[in-house]
PDB file of C-alpha atoms in Angstrom:
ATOM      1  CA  UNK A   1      12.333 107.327  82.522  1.00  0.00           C
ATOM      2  CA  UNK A   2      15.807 108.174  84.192  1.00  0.00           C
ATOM      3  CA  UNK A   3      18.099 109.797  82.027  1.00  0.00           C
ATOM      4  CA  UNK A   4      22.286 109.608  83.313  1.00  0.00           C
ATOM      5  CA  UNK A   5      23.596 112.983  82.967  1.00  0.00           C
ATOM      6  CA  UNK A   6      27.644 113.306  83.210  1.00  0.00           C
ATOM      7  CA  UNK A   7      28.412 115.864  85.920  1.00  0.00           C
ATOM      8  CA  UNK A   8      31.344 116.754  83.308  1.00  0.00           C
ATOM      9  CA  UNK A   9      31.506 116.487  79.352  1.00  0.00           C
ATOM     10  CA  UNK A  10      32.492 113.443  77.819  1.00  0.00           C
ATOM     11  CA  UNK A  11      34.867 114.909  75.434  1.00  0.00           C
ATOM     12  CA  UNK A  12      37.691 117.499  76.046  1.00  0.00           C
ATOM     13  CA  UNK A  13      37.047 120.898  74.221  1.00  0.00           C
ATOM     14  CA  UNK A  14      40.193 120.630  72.585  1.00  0.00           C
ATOM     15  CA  UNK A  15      39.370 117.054  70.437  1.00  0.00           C
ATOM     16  CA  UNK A  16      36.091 118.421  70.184  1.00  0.00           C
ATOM     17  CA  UNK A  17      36.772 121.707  68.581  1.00  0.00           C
ATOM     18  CA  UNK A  18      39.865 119.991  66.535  1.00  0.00           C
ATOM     19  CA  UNK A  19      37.003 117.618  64.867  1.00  0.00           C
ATOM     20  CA  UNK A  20      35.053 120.595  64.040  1.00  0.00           C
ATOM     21  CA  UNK A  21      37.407 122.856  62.434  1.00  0.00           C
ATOM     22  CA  UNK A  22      38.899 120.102  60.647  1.00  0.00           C
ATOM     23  CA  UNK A  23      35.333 119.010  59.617  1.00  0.00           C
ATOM     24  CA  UNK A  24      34.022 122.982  58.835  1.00  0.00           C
ATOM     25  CA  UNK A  25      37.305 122.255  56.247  1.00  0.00           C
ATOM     26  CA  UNK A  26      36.084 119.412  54.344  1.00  0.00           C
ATOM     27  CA  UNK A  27      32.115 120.404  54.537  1.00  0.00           C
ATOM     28  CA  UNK A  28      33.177 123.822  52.837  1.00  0.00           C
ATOM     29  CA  UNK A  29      35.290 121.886  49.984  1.00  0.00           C
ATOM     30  CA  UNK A  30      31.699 119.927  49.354  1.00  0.00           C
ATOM     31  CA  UNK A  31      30.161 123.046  49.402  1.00  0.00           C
ATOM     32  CA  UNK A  32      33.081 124.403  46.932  1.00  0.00           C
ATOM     33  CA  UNK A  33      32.679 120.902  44.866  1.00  0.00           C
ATOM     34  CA  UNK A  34      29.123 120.956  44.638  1.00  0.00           C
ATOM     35  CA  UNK A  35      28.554 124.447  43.530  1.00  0.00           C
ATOM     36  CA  UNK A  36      31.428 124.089  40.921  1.00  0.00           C
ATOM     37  CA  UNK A  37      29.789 120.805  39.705  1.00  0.00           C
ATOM     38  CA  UNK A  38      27.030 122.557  39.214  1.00  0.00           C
ATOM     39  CA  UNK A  39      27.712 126.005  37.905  1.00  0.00           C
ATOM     40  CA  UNK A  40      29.655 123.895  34.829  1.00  0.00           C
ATOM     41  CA  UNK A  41      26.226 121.619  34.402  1.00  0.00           C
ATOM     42  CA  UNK A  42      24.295 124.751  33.977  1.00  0.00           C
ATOM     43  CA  UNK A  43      26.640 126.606  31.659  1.00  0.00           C
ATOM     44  CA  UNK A  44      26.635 122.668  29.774  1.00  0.00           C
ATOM     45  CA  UNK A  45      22.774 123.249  29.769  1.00  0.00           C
ATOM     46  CA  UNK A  46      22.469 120.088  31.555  1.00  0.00           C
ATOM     47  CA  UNK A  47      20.293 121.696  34.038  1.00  0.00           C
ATOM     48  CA  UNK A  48      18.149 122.899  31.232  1.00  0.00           C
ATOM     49  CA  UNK A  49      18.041 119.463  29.904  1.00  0.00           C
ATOM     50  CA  UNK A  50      18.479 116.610  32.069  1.00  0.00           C
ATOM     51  CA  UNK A  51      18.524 114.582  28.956  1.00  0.00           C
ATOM     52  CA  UNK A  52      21.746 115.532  28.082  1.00  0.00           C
ATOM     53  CA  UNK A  53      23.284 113.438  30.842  1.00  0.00           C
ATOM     54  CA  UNK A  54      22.273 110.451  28.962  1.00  0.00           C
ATOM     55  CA  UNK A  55      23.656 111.903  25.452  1.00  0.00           C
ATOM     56  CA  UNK A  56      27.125 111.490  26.721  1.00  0.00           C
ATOM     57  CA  UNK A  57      28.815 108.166  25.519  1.00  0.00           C
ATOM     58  CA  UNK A  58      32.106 108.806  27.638  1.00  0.00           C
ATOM     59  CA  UNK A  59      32.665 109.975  31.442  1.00  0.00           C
ATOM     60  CA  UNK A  60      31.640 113.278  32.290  1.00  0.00           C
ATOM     61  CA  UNK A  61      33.507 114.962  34.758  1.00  0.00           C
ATOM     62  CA  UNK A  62      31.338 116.801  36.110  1.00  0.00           C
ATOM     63  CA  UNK A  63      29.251 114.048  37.532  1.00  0.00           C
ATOM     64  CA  UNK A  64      32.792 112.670  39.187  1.00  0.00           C
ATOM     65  CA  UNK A  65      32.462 116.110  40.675  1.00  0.00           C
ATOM     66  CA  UNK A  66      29.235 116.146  41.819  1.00  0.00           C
ATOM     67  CA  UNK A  67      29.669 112.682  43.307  1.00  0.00           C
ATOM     68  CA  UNK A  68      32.860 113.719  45.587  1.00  0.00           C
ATOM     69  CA  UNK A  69      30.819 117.251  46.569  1.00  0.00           C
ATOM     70  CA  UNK A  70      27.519 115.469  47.944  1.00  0.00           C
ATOM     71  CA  UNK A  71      30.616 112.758  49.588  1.00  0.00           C
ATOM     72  CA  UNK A  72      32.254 115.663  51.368  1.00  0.00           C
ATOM     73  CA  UNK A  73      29.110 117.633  52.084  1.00  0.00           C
ATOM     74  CA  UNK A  74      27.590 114.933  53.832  1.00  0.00           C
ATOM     75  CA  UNK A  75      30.446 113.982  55.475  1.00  0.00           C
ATOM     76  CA  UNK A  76      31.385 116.998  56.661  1.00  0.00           C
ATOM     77  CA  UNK A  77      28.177 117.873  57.989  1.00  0.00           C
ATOM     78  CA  UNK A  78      27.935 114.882  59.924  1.00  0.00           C
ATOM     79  CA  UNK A  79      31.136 115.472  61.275  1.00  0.00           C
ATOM     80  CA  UNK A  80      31.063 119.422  62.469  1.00  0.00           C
ATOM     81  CA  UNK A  81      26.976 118.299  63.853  1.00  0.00           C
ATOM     82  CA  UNK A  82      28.186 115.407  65.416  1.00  0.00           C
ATOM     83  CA  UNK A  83      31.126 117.178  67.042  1.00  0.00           C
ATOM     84  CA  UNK A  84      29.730 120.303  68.040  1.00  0.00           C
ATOM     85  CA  UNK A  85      26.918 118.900  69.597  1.00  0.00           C
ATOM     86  CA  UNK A  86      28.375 115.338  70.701  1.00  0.00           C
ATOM     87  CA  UNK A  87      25.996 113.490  68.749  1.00  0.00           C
ATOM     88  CA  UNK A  88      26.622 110.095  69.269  1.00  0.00           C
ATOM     89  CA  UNK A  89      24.745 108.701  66.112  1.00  0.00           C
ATOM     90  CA  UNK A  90      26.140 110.702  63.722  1.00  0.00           C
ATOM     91  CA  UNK A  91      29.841 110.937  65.135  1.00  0.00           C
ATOM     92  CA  UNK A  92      28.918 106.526  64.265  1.00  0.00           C
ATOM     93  CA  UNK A  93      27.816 107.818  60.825  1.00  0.00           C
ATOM     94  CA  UNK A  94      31.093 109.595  60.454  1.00  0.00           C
ATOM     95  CA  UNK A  95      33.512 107.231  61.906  1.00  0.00           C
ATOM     96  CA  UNK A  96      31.770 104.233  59.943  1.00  0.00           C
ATOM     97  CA  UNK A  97      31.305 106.076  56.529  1.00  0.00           C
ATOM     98  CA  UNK A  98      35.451 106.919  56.782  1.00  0.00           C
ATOM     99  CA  UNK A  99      36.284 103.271  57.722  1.00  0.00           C
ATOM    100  CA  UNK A 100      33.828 102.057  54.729  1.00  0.00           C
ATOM    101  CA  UNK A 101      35.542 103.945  52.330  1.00  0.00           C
ATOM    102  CA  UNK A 102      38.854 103.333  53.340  1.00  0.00           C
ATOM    103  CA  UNK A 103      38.175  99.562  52.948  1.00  0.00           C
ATOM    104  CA  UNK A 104      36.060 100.002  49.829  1.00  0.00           C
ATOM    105  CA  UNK A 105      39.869 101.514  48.595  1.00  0.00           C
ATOM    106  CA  UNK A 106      41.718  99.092  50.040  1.00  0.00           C
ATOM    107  CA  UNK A 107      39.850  96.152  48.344  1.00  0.00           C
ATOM    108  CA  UNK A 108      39.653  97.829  44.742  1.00  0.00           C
ATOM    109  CA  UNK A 109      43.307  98.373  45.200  1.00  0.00           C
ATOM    110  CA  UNK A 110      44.123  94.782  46.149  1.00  0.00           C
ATOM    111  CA  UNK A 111      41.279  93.859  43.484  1.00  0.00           C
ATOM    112  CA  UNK A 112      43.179  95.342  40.599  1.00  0.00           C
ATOM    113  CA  UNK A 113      46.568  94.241  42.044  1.00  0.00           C
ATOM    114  CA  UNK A 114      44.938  90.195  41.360  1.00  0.00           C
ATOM    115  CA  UNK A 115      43.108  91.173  38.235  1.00  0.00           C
ATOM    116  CA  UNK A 116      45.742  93.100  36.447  1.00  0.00           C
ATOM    117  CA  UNK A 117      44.863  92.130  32.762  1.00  0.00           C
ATOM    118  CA  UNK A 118      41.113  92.721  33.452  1.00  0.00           C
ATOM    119  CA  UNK A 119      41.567  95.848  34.546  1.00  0.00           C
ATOM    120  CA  UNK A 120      44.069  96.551  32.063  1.00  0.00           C
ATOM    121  CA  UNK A 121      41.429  95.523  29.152  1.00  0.00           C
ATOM    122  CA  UNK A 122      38.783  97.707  31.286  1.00  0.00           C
ATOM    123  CA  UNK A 123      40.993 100.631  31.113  1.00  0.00           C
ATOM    124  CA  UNK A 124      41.755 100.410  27.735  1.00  0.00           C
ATOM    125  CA  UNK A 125      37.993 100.196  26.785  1.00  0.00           C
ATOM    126  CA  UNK A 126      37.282 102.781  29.037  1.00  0.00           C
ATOM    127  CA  UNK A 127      39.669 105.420  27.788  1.00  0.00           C
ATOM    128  CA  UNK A 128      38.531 104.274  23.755  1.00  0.00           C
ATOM    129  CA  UNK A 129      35.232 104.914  24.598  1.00  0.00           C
ATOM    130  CA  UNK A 130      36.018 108.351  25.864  1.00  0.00           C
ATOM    131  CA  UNK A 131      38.349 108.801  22.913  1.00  0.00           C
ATOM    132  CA  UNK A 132      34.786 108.063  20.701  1.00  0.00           C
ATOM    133  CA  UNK A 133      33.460 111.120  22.735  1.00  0.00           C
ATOM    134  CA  UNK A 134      36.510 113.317  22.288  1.00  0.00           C
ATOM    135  CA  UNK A 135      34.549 116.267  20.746  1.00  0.00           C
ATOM    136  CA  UNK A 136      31.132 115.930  21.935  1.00  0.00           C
ATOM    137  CA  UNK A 137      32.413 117.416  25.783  1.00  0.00           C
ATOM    138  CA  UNK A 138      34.575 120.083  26.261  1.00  0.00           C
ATOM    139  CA  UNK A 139      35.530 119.083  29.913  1.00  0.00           C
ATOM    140  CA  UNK A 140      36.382 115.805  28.618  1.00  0.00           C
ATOM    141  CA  UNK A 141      38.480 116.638  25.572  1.00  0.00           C
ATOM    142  CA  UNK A 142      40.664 118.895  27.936  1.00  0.00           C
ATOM    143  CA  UNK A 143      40.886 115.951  30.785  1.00  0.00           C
ATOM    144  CA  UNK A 144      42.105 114.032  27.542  1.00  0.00           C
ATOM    145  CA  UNK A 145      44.767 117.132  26.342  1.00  0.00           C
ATOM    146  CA  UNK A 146      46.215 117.397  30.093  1.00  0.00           C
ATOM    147  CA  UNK A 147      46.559 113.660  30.433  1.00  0.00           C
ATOM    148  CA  UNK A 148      48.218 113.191  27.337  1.00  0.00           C
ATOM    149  CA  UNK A 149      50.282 116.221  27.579  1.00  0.00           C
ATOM    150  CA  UNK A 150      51.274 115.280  31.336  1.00  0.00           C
ATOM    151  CA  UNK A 151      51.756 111.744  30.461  1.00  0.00           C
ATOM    152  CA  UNK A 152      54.060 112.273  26.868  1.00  0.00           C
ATOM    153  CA  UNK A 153      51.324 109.905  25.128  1.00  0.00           C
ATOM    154  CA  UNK A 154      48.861 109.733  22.370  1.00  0.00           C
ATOM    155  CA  UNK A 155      45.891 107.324  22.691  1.00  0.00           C
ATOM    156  CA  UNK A 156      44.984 104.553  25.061  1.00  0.00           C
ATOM    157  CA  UNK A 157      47.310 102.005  23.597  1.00  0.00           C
ATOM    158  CA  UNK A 158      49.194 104.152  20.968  1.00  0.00           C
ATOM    159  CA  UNK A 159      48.175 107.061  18.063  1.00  0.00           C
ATOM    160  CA  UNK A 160      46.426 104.670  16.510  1.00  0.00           C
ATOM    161  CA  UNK A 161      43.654 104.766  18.674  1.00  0.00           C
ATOM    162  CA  UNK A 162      42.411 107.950  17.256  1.00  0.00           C
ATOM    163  CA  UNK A 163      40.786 105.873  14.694  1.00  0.00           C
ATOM    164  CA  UNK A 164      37.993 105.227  16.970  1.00  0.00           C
ATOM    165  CA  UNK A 165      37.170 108.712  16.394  1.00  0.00           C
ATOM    166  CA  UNK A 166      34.812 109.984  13.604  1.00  0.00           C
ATOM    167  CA  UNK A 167      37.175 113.096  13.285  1.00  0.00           C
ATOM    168  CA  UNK A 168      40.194 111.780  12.602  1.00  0.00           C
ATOM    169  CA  UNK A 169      39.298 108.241  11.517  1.00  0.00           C
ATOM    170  CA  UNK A 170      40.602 107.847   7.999  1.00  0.00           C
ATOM    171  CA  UNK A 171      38.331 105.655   6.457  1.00  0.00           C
ATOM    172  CA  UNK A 172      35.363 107.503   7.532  1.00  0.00           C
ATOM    173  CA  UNK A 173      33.974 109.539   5.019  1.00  0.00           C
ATOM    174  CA  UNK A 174      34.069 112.817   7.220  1.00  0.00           C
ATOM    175  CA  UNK A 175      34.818 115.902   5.406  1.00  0.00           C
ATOM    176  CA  UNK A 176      36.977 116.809   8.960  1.00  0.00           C
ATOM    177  CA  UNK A 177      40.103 119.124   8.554  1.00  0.00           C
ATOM    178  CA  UNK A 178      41.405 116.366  11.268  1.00  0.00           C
ATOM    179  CA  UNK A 179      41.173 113.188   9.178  1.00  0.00           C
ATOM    180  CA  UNK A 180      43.639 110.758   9.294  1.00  0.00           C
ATOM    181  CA  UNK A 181      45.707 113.360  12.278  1.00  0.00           C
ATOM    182  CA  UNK A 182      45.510 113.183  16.274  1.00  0.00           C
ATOM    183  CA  UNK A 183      44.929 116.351  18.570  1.00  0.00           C
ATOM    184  CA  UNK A 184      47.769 118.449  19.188  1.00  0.00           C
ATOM    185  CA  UNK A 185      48.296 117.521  22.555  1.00  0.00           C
ATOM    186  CA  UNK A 186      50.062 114.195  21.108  1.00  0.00           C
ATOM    187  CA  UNK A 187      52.392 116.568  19.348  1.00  0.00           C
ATOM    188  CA  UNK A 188      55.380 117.238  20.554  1.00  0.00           C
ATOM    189  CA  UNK A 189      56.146 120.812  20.969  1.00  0.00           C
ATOM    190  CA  UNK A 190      59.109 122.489  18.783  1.00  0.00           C
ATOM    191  CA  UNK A 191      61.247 124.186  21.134  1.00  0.00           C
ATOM    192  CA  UNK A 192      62.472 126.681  18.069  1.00  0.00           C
TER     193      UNK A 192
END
């Protein structure tokens, strides 16, 4: 079998090494993702447990971490391998997995710009659901502070949403200190 060598390389050093630093960039951030994601599942006791993934009625974080880490990692490796060493088939990988996700964005962003009330009425169950969970994850209940500190809100829809949760639900017969209250990050902070 005859095999067409190119008397000179295919790709200038300069694009070549560009890709690969800016790839060594975003396979170290996996890296950095990945070992994050899972340094917080093992002080969780997740690792421990696997069981406990299941437990969780609202999002956990750190699987959104997790997911993005083994995204970059990948991606990144294909990238600096395929650069460095020209590889056709994985540059391919690379290129196609960028352009996928791009339009996989594209669409859910033209997706929710038809189906506004849909994905309104997802939202909202989304966000009640992790209100249900507010105290059974710490990295969720902070998410929940930040975004309603950041935002000036309380609740998906309003402070009344806070019913959904056992804690501060006043007709549940919890003996809570919180009954019938919200968390403090829907206060408004006293400047005195």
């Amino acid at each position: 079998m005859h095999y067409y060598r190119y008397s000179n390389a295919e790709v200038s050093c300069w694009y070549k090494y560009l890709l690969f630093s800016y790839n060594i960039v975003f396979w170290l951030a996996g890296v950095a993702f990945l070992a994050a994601g899972l340094w917080a599942w093992s002080e969780k006791g997740v690792l421990s447990d696997l069981t406990k993934v299941t437990g969780l009625h609202g999002l956990d974080p750190v699987v959104l971490v997790l997911v993005v880490g083994i995204v970059m990692f990948t991606l990144g490796f294909a990238g600096c391998v395929g650069a460095l060493r020209e590889n056709i088939c994985l540059l391919k990988f690379f290129c196609g997995t960028i352009v996928f996700i791009f339009l996989l964005e594209l669409a859910v962003a033209v997706m929710a710009f038809l189906f506004q009330d849909w994905v309104r009425d997802r939202v909202k169950e989304f966000f009640e659901n992790n209100i249900k969970s507010y105290r059974d994850d710490i990295d969720l209940q902070n998410i929940i502070d930040s975004l309603q500190r950041i935002n000036h809100c309380c609740g998906a829809q309003g402070p009344e949403d806070w019913d959904f949760n056992i804690y501060f639900d006043c007709k549940s017969e919890s003996k809570s200190r919180e009954k019938c209250g919200v968390p403090f990050s829907c206060c408004i902070p006293d400047p005195a």
